[in-house]
Amino acid sequence: MTELLDLARRVAAEAVEHVASLRPRGRVGIAGTKSSPTDLVTLIDRSCEELIRARILAARPDDAFVGEEGQDVPGTSGVEWIVDPIDGTVNFVYGIPRYAVAIGARIDGADEVGVVVNIATAESYEAVAGGGAWRTDEAEPRRLTGPPVLPLDQMLVATGFNYVPEVREHQARAVGAMLPHVRDIRRIGAAALDLTDLAEGRLDAYVEQGLHVWDHAAAGLIAREAGLVVTGPDGSPSERLLVAAPAGSIDPFLDLVARCGV
């Protein structure tokens, strides 16, 4: 695990520098779209993923690699790297300082290493399975323990919206149904940072539909190692649904999510 974590740290640091050095003032140019005209991708997303893939496979050529921007690579070692080069691309394009590089490593399908860095602020988070979750950009690494358990009506809940109009219309209705039952809703625009914010105690719960594995592999491990439950319809996160909250809050929050039709 030490070898994988060290590699993830080094590559994430280089990726952060790469993105920061290329980002112009003002809005970033758009290279294309994915699921809809509002689901953006930039040339910097693509070049960052190429850099991360090259560095990881140069160090560990037998590993597998899965990234948001494609060109996945099969492997034979049992280690699979799952990468989002810029999580929060719309924030990145508009200059909103909430976008991150996320690098996770799985061994035989189990999340074992996660590193997430907010590119704009250098806030850095990491976890190794069984070793706790840590914020690492401060003078001394600080262990993360998540938020306290609160009643539903005192919980600050983060969510996100799909880029397909019909899906987001359904999601907006569900959020509208949830809003009267919680303290408030936040839509921050970067799933990995939603999960690290939850691990740090800046949020009380998180729910989102339509996430892919690169959105939550690294950050989901960090949240779990901070003591949170990260789950979905079949007991684990999926594209259908990801829900995260402290163990003492998860059952009532899951019930609320179901009642709101998420």
PDB file of C-alpha atoms in Angstrom:
ATOM      1  CA  MET A   1       0.000   0.000   0.000  1.00  0.00           C
ATOM      2  CA  THR A   2       2.848   2.389   0.741  1.00  0.00           C
ATOM      3  CA  GLU A   3       4.164   2.046  -2.798  1.00  0.00           C
ATOM      4  CA  LEU A   4       0.735   2.699  -4.326  1.00  0.00           C
ATOM      5  CA  LEU A   5       0.040   5.654  -2.044  1.00  0.00           C
ATOM      6  CA  ASP A   6       3.417   7.239  -2.741  1.00  0.00           C
ATOM      7  CA  LEU A   7       2.866   6.879  -6.476  1.00  0.00           C
ATOM      8  CA  ALA A   8      -0.650   8.355  -6.254  1.00  0.00           C
ATOM      9  CA  ARG A   9       0.666  11.302  -4.228  1.00  0.00           C
ATOM     10  CA  ARG A  10       3.490  12.037  -6.663  1.00  0.00           C
ATOM     11  CA  VAL A  11       1.330  11.780  -9.750  1.00  0.00           C
ATOM     12  CA  ALA A  12      -1.478  13.850  -8.220  1.00  0.00           C
ATOM     13  CA  ALA A  13       0.997  16.600  -7.331  1.00  0.00           C
ATOM     14  CA  GLU A  14       2.333  16.647 -10.890  1.00  0.00           C
ATOM     15  CA  ALA A  15      -1.214  16.662 -12.298  1.00  0.00           C
ATOM     16  CA  VAL A  16      -2.153  19.631 -10.100  1.00  0.00           C
ATOM     17  CA  GLU A  17       0.853  21.580 -11.356  1.00  0.00           C
ATOM     18  CA  HIS A  18       0.042  20.612 -14.937  1.00  0.00           C
ATOM     19  CA  VAL A  19      -3.550  21.832 -14.737  1.00  0.00           C
ATOM     20  CA  ALA A  20      -2.684  25.004 -12.820  1.00  0.00           C
ATOM     21  CA  SER A  21       0.032  25.926 -15.311  1.00  0.00           C
ATOM     22  CA  LEU A  22      -2.263  25.518 -18.310  1.00  0.00           C
ATOM     23  CA  ARG A  23      -5.391  27.209 -16.999  1.00  0.00           C
ATOM     24  CA  PRO A  24      -5.767  30.685 -18.552  1.00  0.00           C
ATOM     25  CA  ARG A  25      -7.408  33.647 -16.906  1.00  0.00           C
ATOM     26  CA  GLY A  26     -11.109  33.840 -17.617  1.00  0.00           C
ATOM     27  CA  ARG A  27     -13.081  30.935 -19.008  1.00  0.00           C
ATOM     28  CA  VAL A  28     -11.379  27.834 -20.326  1.00  0.00           C
ATOM     29  CA  GLY A  29     -11.988  26.792 -23.928  1.00  0.00           C
ATOM     30  CA  ILE A  30     -14.247  23.770 -24.427  1.00  0.00           C
ATOM     31  CA  ALA A  31     -12.968  20.847 -26.485  1.00  0.00           C
ATOM     32  CA  GLY A  32     -16.246  18.959 -26.634  1.00  0.00           C
ATOM     33  CA  THR A  33     -19.219  17.569 -24.732  1.00  0.00           C
ATOM     34  CA  LYS A  34     -20.189  14.131 -23.472  1.00  0.00           C
ATOM     35  CA  SER A  35     -23.665  13.124 -22.316  1.00  0.00           C
ATOM     36  CA  SER A  36     -25.301  16.446 -23.301  1.00  0.00           C
ATOM     37  CA  PRO A  37     -24.337  19.936 -24.546  1.00  0.00           C
ATOM     38  CA  THR A  38     -23.852  21.047 -20.917  1.00  0.00           C
ATOM     39  CA  ASP A  39     -21.532  18.127 -19.999  1.00  0.00           C
ATOM     40  CA  LEU A  40     -18.185  19.687 -20.848  1.00  0.00           C
ATOM     41  CA  VAL A  41     -14.683  18.412 -21.521  1.00  0.00           C
ATOM     42  CA  THR A  42     -11.555  20.486 -22.155  1.00  0.00           C
ATOM     43  CA  LEU A  43      -8.227  19.775 -23.780  1.00  0.00           C
ATOM     44  CA  ILE A  44      -6.694  20.190 -20.320  1.00  0.00           C
ATOM     45  CA  ASP A  45      -8.876  17.336 -18.970  1.00  0.00           C
ATOM     46  CA  ARG A  46      -7.516  15.134 -21.719  1.00  0.00           C
ATOM     47  CA  SER A  47      -3.884  16.158 -21.368  1.00  0.00           C
ATOM     48  CA  CYS A  48      -4.041  15.738 -17.590  1.00  0.00           C
ATOM     49  CA  GLU A  49      -5.401  12.211 -17.921  1.00  0.00           C
ATOM     50  CA  GLU A  50      -2.706  11.392 -20.479  1.00  0.00           C
ATOM     51  CA  LEU A  51      -0.051  12.605 -18.050  1.00  0.00           C
ATOM     52  CA  ILE A  52      -1.471  10.593 -15.139  1.00  0.00           C
ATOM     53  CA  ARG A  53      -1.780   7.438 -17.243  1.00  0.00           C
ATOM     54  CA  ALA A  54       1.751   7.782 -18.580  1.00  0.00           C
ATOM     55  CA  ARG A  55       3.289   8.291 -15.135  1.00  0.00           C
ATOM     56  CA  ILE A  56       1.404   5.440 -13.491  1.00  0.00           C
ATOM     57  CA  LEU A  57       2.020   2.909 -16.242  1.00  0.00           C
ATOM     58  CA  ALA A  58       5.674   3.881 -16.508  1.00  0.00           C
ATOM     59  CA  ALA A  59       6.043   3.005 -12.834  1.00  0.00           C
ATOM     60  CA  ARG A  60       3.720  -0.035 -12.895  1.00  0.00           C
ATOM     61  CA  PRO A  61       3.287  -1.296 -16.474  1.00  0.00           C
ATOM     62  CA  ASP A  62       1.261  -4.382 -15.531  1.00  0.00           C
ATOM     63  CA  ASP A  63      -1.508  -2.415 -13.786  1.00  0.00           C
ATOM     64  CA  ALA A  64      -4.899  -1.569 -15.316  1.00  0.00           C
ATOM     65  CA  PHE A  65      -6.033   2.014 -15.836  1.00  0.00           C
ATOM     66  CA  VAL A  66      -9.568   3.446 -16.042  1.00  0.00           C
ATOM     67  CA  GLY A  67     -10.056   7.187 -16.618  1.00  0.00           C
ATOM     68  CA  GLU A  68     -12.969   9.495 -17.275  1.00  0.00           C
ATOM     69  CA  GLU A  69     -11.691  10.596 -20.658  1.00  0.00           C
ATOM     70  CA  GLY A  70     -11.276   7.069 -22.048  1.00  0.00           C
ATOM     71  CA  GLN A  71      -8.364   5.072 -23.488  1.00  0.00           C
ATOM     72  CA  ASP A  72      -8.596   2.517 -20.676  1.00  0.00           C
ATOM     73  CA  VAL A  73      -5.746   0.033 -20.382  1.00  0.00           C
ATOM     74  CA  PRO A  74      -6.173  -3.594 -19.221  1.00  0.00           C
ATOM     75  CA  GLY A  75      -3.707  -5.064 -16.754  1.00  0.00           C
ATOM     76  CA  THR A  76      -2.526  -8.353 -15.295  1.00  0.00           C
ATOM     77  CA  SER A  77      -1.313  -7.392 -11.804  1.00  0.00           C
ATOM     78  CA  GLY A  78      -4.699  -7.202 -10.051  1.00  0.00           C
ATOM     79  CA  VAL A  79      -4.168  -3.471  -9.415  1.00  0.00           C
ATOM     80  CA  GLU A  80      -6.528  -1.087 -11.209  1.00  0.00           C
ATOM     81  CA  TRP A  81      -6.098   2.695 -11.169  1.00  0.00           C
ATOM     82  CA  ILE A  82      -9.302   4.742 -11.380  1.00  0.00           C
ATOM     83  CA  VAL A  83      -8.765   8.389 -12.249  1.00  0.00           C
ATOM     84  CA  ASP A  84     -10.723  11.590 -12.713  1.00  0.00           C
ATOM     85  CA  PRO A  85      -8.227  14.124 -14.095  1.00  0.00           C
ATOM     86  CA  ILE A  86     -10.447  17.134 -13.356  1.00  0.00           C
ATOM     87  CA  ASP A  87     -13.533  16.397 -11.281  1.00  0.00           C
ATOM     88  CA  GLY A  88     -15.736  19.472 -11.535  1.00  0.00           C
ATOM     89  CA  THR A  89     -14.963  20.445 -15.119  1.00  0.00           C
ATOM     90  CA  VAL A  90     -17.751  23.042 -15.303  1.00  0.00           C
ATOM     91  CA  ASN A  91     -16.321  24.751 -12.194  1.00  0.00           C
ATOM     92  CA  PHE A  92     -12.893  24.599 -13.851  1.00  0.00           C
ATOM     93  CA  VAL A  93     -14.188  26.177 -17.064  1.00  0.00           C
ATOM     94  CA  TYR A  94     -15.857  29.045 -15.191  1.00  0.00           C
ATOM     95  CA  GLY A  95     -13.031  29.599 -12.711  1.00  0.00           C
ATOM     96  CA  ILE A  96     -14.978  28.464  -9.650  1.00  0.00           C
ATOM     97  CA  PRO A  97     -12.326  27.095  -7.240  1.00  0.00           C
ATOM     98  CA  ARG A  98     -13.920  23.679  -6.672  1.00  0.00           C
ATOM     99  CA  TYR A  99     -12.277  21.180  -9.022  1.00  0.00           C
ATOM    100  CA  ALA A 100      -9.974  18.313  -8.190  1.00  0.00           C
ATOM    101  CA  VAL A 101      -7.748  15.532  -9.379  1.00  0.00           C
ATOM    102  CA  ALA A 102      -8.800  12.159  -7.968  1.00  0.00           C
ATOM    103  CA  ILE A 103      -6.611   9.049  -8.142  1.00  0.00           C
ATOM    104  CA  GLY A 104      -7.741   5.736  -6.673  1.00  0.00           C
ATOM    105  CA  ALA A 105      -6.208   2.269  -6.711  1.00  0.00           C
ATOM    106  CA  ARG A 106      -8.150  -0.964  -6.409  1.00  0.00           C
ATOM    107  CA  ILE A 107      -6.720  -4.398  -5.748  1.00  0.00           C
ATOM    108  CA  ASP A 108      -8.843  -7.277  -6.991  1.00  0.00           C
ATOM    109  CA  GLY A 109     -11.855  -4.950  -7.072  1.00  0.00           C
ATOM    110  CA  ALA A 110     -11.497  -3.469  -3.566  1.00  0.00           C
ATOM    111  CA  ASP A 111     -10.655   0.202  -3.057  1.00  0.00           C
ATOM    112  CA  GLU A 112      -7.301   0.351  -1.295  1.00  0.00           C
ATOM    113  CA  VAL A 113      -5.775   3.809  -1.951  1.00  0.00           C
ATOM    114  CA  GLY A 114      -7.336   7.200  -2.596  1.00  0.00           C
ATOM    115  CA  VAL A 115      -5.842  10.654  -3.154  1.00  0.00           C
ATOM    116  CA  VAL A 116      -7.906  13.768  -3.910  1.00  0.00           C
ATOM    117  CA  VAL A 117      -6.475  17.273  -4.353  1.00  0.00           C
ATOM    118  CA  ASN A 118      -8.469  20.460  -4.904  1.00  0.00           C
ATOM    119  CA  ILE A 119      -6.415  21.918  -7.749  1.00  0.00           C
ATOM    120  CA  ALA A 120      -7.471  25.511  -7.079  1.00  0.00           C
ATOM    121  CA  THR A 121      -6.777  25.549  -3.325  1.00  0.00           C
ATOM    122  CA  ALA A 122      -4.225  22.707  -2.837  1.00  0.00           C
ATOM    123  CA  GLU A 123      -6.419  21.099  -0.155  1.00  0.00           C
ATOM    124  CA  SER A 124      -5.223  17.481  -0.185  1.00  0.00           C
ATOM    125  CA  TYR A 125      -6.841  14.314   1.134  1.00  0.00           C
ATOM    126  CA  GLU A 126      -5.769  10.690   1.204  1.00  0.00           C
ATOM    127  CA  ALA A 127      -6.631   7.304   2.610  1.00  0.00           C
ATOM    128  CA  VAL A 128      -5.404   3.734   2.629  1.00  0.00           C
ATOM    129  CA  ALA A 129      -7.884   0.978   3.481  1.00  0.00           C
ATOM    130  CA  GLY A 130      -7.716   0.386   7.219  1.00  0.00           C
ATOM    131  CA  GLY A 131      -5.449   3.384   7.818  1.00  0.00           C
ATOM    132  CA  GLY A 132      -7.928   6.215   8.306  1.00  0.00           C
ATOM    133  CA  ALA A 133      -8.563   9.325   6.234  1.00  0.00           C
ATOM    134  CA  TRP A 134      -6.264  12.332   6.359  1.00  0.00           C
ATOM    135  CA  ARG A 135      -5.976  15.910   5.238  1.00  0.00           C
ATOM    136  CA  THR A 136      -2.358  16.337   4.258  1.00  0.00           C
ATOM    137  CA  ASP A 137      -1.769  19.914   3.069  1.00  0.00           C
ATOM    138  CA  GLU A 138      -1.473  21.383   6.579  1.00  0.00           C
ATOM    139  CA  ALA A 139       1.642  21.600   8.754  1.00  0.00           C
ATOM    140  CA  GLU A 140       0.759  18.202  10.256  1.00  0.00           C
ATOM    141  CA  PRO A 141      -1.526  15.602   8.664  1.00  0.00           C
ATOM    142  CA  ARG A 142      -4.950  15.771  10.315  1.00  0.00           C
ATOM    143  CA  ARG A 143      -7.149  12.715  10.713  1.00  0.00           C
ATOM    144  CA  LEU A 144     -10.679  13.139   9.412  1.00  0.00           C
ATOM    145  CA  THR A 145     -13.633  11.800  11.375  1.00  0.00           C
ATOM    146  CA  GLY A 146     -16.665  13.135   9.516  1.00  0.00           C
ATOM    147  CA  PRO A 147     -19.543  15.188  10.908  1.00  0.00           C
ATOM    148  CA  PRO A 148     -21.500  14.560  14.118  1.00  0.00           C
ATOM    149  CA  VAL A 149     -24.768  12.666  13.995  1.00  0.00           C
ATOM    150  CA  LEU A 150     -27.643  15.137  13.706  1.00  0.00           C
ATOM    151  CA  PRO A 151     -31.415  14.929  13.262  1.00  0.00           C
ATOM    152  CA  LEU A 152     -32.521  15.128   9.638  1.00  0.00           C
ATOM    153  CA  ASP A 153     -33.857  18.659   9.990  1.00  0.00           C
ATOM    154  CA  GLN A 154     -30.393  19.868  11.067  1.00  0.00           C
ATOM    155  CA  MET A 155     -28.418  18.169   8.286  1.00  0.00           C
ATOM    156  CA  LEU A 156     -26.687  20.101   5.492  1.00  0.00           C
ATOM    157  CA  VAL A 157     -26.974  17.831   2.447  1.00  0.00           C
ATOM    158  CA  ALA A 158     -24.911  17.974  -0.751  1.00  0.00           C
ATOM    159  CA  THR A 159     -26.142  16.697  -4.076  1.00  0.00           C
ATOM    160  CA  GLY A 160     -25.519  17.052  -7.795  1.00  0.00           C
ATOM    161  CA  PHE A 161     -27.458  16.929 -11.029  1.00  0.00           C
ATOM    162  CA  ASN A 162     -27.129  14.845 -14.148  1.00  0.00           C
ATOM    163  CA  TYR A 163     -26.433  16.645 -17.433  1.00  0.00           C
ATOM    164  CA  VAL A 164     -29.286  14.933 -19.304  1.00  0.00           C
ATOM    165  CA  PRO A 165     -32.264  17.348 -19.130  1.00  0.00           C
ATOM    166  CA  GLU A 166     -34.945  14.713 -18.479  1.00  0.00           C
ATOM    167  CA  VAL A 167     -32.911  13.169 -15.658  1.00  0.00           C
ATOM    168  CA  ARG A 168     -32.113  16.474 -13.983  1.00  0.00           C
ATOM    169  CA  GLU A 169     -35.786  17.463 -14.110  1.00  0.00           C
ATOM    170  CA  HIS A 170     -36.589  14.351 -12.072  1.00  0.00           C
ATOM    171  CA  GLN A 171     -33.698  15.080  -9.722  1.00  0.00           C
ATOM    172  CA  ALA A 172     -34.876  18.666  -9.201  1.00  0.00           C
ATOM    173  CA  ARG A 173     -38.297  17.394  -8.100  1.00  0.00           C
ATOM    174  CA  ALA A 174     -36.638  14.996  -5.650  1.00  0.00           C
ATOM    175  CA  VAL A 175     -34.444  17.750  -4.192  1.00  0.00           C
ATOM    176  CA  GLY A 176     -37.489  19.993  -3.881  1.00  0.00           C
ATOM    177  CA  ALA A 177     -39.220  17.249  -1.909  1.00  0.00           C
ATOM    178  CA  MET A 178     -36.168  16.842   0.345  1.00  0.00           C
ATOM    179  CA  LEU A 179     -35.552  20.512   1.066  1.00  0.00           C
ATOM    180  CA  PRO A 180     -38.317  21.002   3.684  1.00  0.00           C
ATOM    181  CA  HIS A 181     -36.924  18.091   5.732  1.00  0.00           C
ATOM    182  CA  VAL A 182     -33.251  19.140   6.049  1.00  0.00           C
ATOM    183  CA  ARG A 183     -31.302  22.234   7.093  1.00  0.00           C
ATOM    184  CA  ASP A 184     -30.402  23.090   3.509  1.00  0.00           C
ATOM    185  CA  ILE A 185     -29.072  21.729   0.214  1.00  0.00           C
ATOM    186  CA  ARG A 186     -25.689  22.411  -1.385  1.00  0.00           C
ATOM    187  CA  ARG A 187     -24.783  21.780  -5.027  1.00  0.00           C
ATOM    188  CA  ILE A 188     -21.008  22.226  -5.196  1.00  0.00           C
ATOM    189  CA  GLY A 189     -20.344  20.625  -8.576  1.00  0.00           C
ATOM    190  CA  ALA A 190     -17.546  18.140  -7.848  1.00  0.00           C
ATOM    191  CA  ALA A 191     -18.454  14.729  -6.455  1.00  0.00           C
ATOM    192  CA  ALA A 192     -14.973  13.974  -5.136  1.00  0.00           C
ATOM    193  CA  LEU A 193     -14.940  17.227  -3.166  1.00  0.00           C
ATOM    194  CA  ASP A 194     -18.466  16.601  -1.869  1.00  0.00           C
ATOM    195  CA  LEU A 195     -17.172  13.358  -0.373  1.00  0.00           C
ATOM    196  CA  THR A 196     -13.982  14.883   1.057  1.00  0.00           C
ATOM    197  CA  ASP A 197     -16.021  17.783   2.468  1.00  0.00           C
ATOM    198  CA  LEU A 198     -18.227  15.193   4.140  1.00  0.00           C
ATOM    199  CA  ALA A 199     -15.151  13.410   5.511  1.00  0.00           C
ATOM    200  CA  GLU A 200     -13.918  16.733   6.884  1.00  0.00           C
ATOM    201  CA  GLY A 201     -17.269  17.528   8.525  1.00  0.00           C
ATOM    202  CA  ARG A 202     -18.212  20.434   6.249  1.00  0.00           C
ATOM    203  CA  LEU A 203     -21.371  18.561   5.220  1.00  0.00           C
ATOM    204  CA  ASP A 204     -23.684  16.153   7.020  1.00  0.00           C
ATOM    205  CA  ALA A 205     -24.785  13.885   4.145  1.00  0.00           C
ATOM    206  CA  TYR A 206     -24.512  13.457   0.390  1.00  0.00           C
ATOM    207  CA  VAL A 207     -26.724  11.910  -2.271  1.00  0.00           C
ATOM    208  CA  GLU A 208     -26.328  11.813  -6.041  1.00  0.00           C
ATOM    209  CA  GLN A 209     -27.461   9.814  -9.047  1.00  0.00           C
ATOM    210  CA  GLY A 210     -25.504   9.189 -12.224  1.00  0.00           C
ATOM    211  CA  LEU A 211     -21.994   9.027 -10.786  1.00  0.00           C
ATOM    212  CA  HIS A 212     -19.339   6.914 -12.483  1.00  0.00           C
ATOM    213  CA  VAL A 213     -16.650   4.941 -10.726  1.00  0.00           C
ATOM    214  CA  TRP A 214     -13.999   7.633 -11.294  1.00  0.00           C
ATOM    215  CA  ASP A 215     -16.243  10.154  -9.507  1.00  0.00           C
ATOM    216  CA  HIS A 216     -16.161   8.276  -6.224  1.00  0.00           C
ATOM    217  CA  ALA A 217     -13.451   5.570  -6.120  1.00  0.00           C
ATOM    218  CA  ALA A 218     -10.760   7.685  -4.416  1.00  0.00           C
ATOM    219  CA  ALA A 219     -13.039  10.038  -2.474  1.00  0.00           C
ATOM    220  CA  GLY A 220     -15.422   7.271  -1.432  1.00  0.00           C
ATOM    221  CA  LEU A 221     -12.547   5.445   0.252  1.00  0.00           C
ATOM    222  CA  ILE A 222     -11.560   8.662   2.031  1.00  0.00           C
ATOM    223  CA  ALA A 223     -15.137   9.097   3.272  1.00  0.00           C
ATOM    224  CA  ARG A 224     -15.378   5.488   4.468  1.00  0.00           C
ATOM    225  CA  GLU A 225     -12.053   5.736   6.253  1.00  0.00           C
ATOM    226  CA  ALA A 226     -13.388   8.850   7.999  1.00  0.00           C
ATOM    227  CA  GLY A 227     -16.113   6.639   9.483  1.00  0.00           C
ATOM    228  CA  LEU A 228     -18.900   7.350   7.020  1.00  0.00           C
ATOM    229  CA  VAL A 229     -21.189   4.876   5.325  1.00  0.00           C
ATOM    230  CA  VAL A 230     -20.992   5.140   1.519  1.00  0.00           C
ATOM    231  CA  THR A 231     -23.677   2.986  -0.023  1.00  0.00           C
ATOM    232  CA  GLY A 232     -26.209   2.479  -2.799  1.00  0.00           C
ATOM    233  CA  PRO A 233     -29.273   0.412  -3.729  1.00  0.00           C
ATOM    234  CA  ASP A 234     -27.463  -2.931  -3.442  1.00  0.00           C
ATOM    235  CA  GLY A 235     -25.230  -1.983  -0.522  1.00  0.00           C
ATOM    236  CA  SER A 236     -22.537  -0.239  -2.563  1.00  0.00           C
ATOM    237  CA  PRO A 237     -22.377   2.931  -4.701  1.00  0.00           C
ATOM    238  CA  SER A 238     -23.514   2.615  -8.294  1.00  0.00           C
ATOM    239  CA  GLU A 239     -24.455   4.797 -11.233  1.00  0.00           C
ATOM    240  CA  ARG A 240     -28.048   4.425 -10.044  1.00  0.00           C
ATOM    241  CA  LEU A 241     -27.382   6.046  -6.643  1.00  0.00           C
ATOM    242  CA  LEU A 242     -24.705   6.974  -4.119  1.00  0.00           C
ATOM    243  CA  VAL A 243     -25.658   7.933  -0.564  1.00  0.00           C
ATOM    244  CA  ALA A 244     -23.186   8.849   2.189  1.00  0.00           C
ATOM    245  CA  ALA A 245     -23.717   9.838   5.821  1.00  0.00           C
ATOM    246  CA  PRO A 246     -22.459   8.961   9.321  1.00  0.00           C
ATOM    247  CA  ALA A 247     -23.425   5.496  10.511  1.00  0.00           C
ATOM    248  CA  GLY A 248     -25.837   6.981  13.063  1.00  0.00           C
ATOM    249  CA  SER A 249     -27.611   9.014  10.357  1.00  0.00           C
ATOM    250  CA  ILE A 250     -27.595   6.676   7.387  1.00  0.00           C
ATOM    251  CA  ASP A 251     -30.856   4.792   7.987  1.00  0.00           C
ATOM    252  CA  PRO A 252     -33.103   7.851   8.456  1.00  0.00           C
ATOM    253  CA  PHE A 253     -31.341   9.601   5.571  1.00  0.00           C
ATOM    254  CA  LEU A 254     -31.805   6.599   3.270  1.00  0.00           C
ATOM    255  CA  ASP A 255     -35.472   6.557   4.224  1.00  0.00           C
ATOM    256  CA  LEU A 256     -35.780  10.249   3.362  1.00  0.00           C
ATOM    257  CA  VAL A 257     -34.014   9.698   0.035  1.00  0.00           C
ATOM    258  CA  ALA A 258     -36.491   6.908  -0.816  1.00  0.00           C
ATOM    259  CA  ARG A 259     -39.502   9.024   0.212  1.00  0.00           C
ATOM    260  CA  CYS A 260     -38.323  11.864  -2.022  1.00  0.00           C
ATOM    261  CA  GLY A 261     -38.139   9.548  -5.015  1.00  0.00           C
ATOM    262  CA  VAL A 262     -34.409   9.835  -5.623  1.00  0.00           C
TER     263      VAL A 262
END
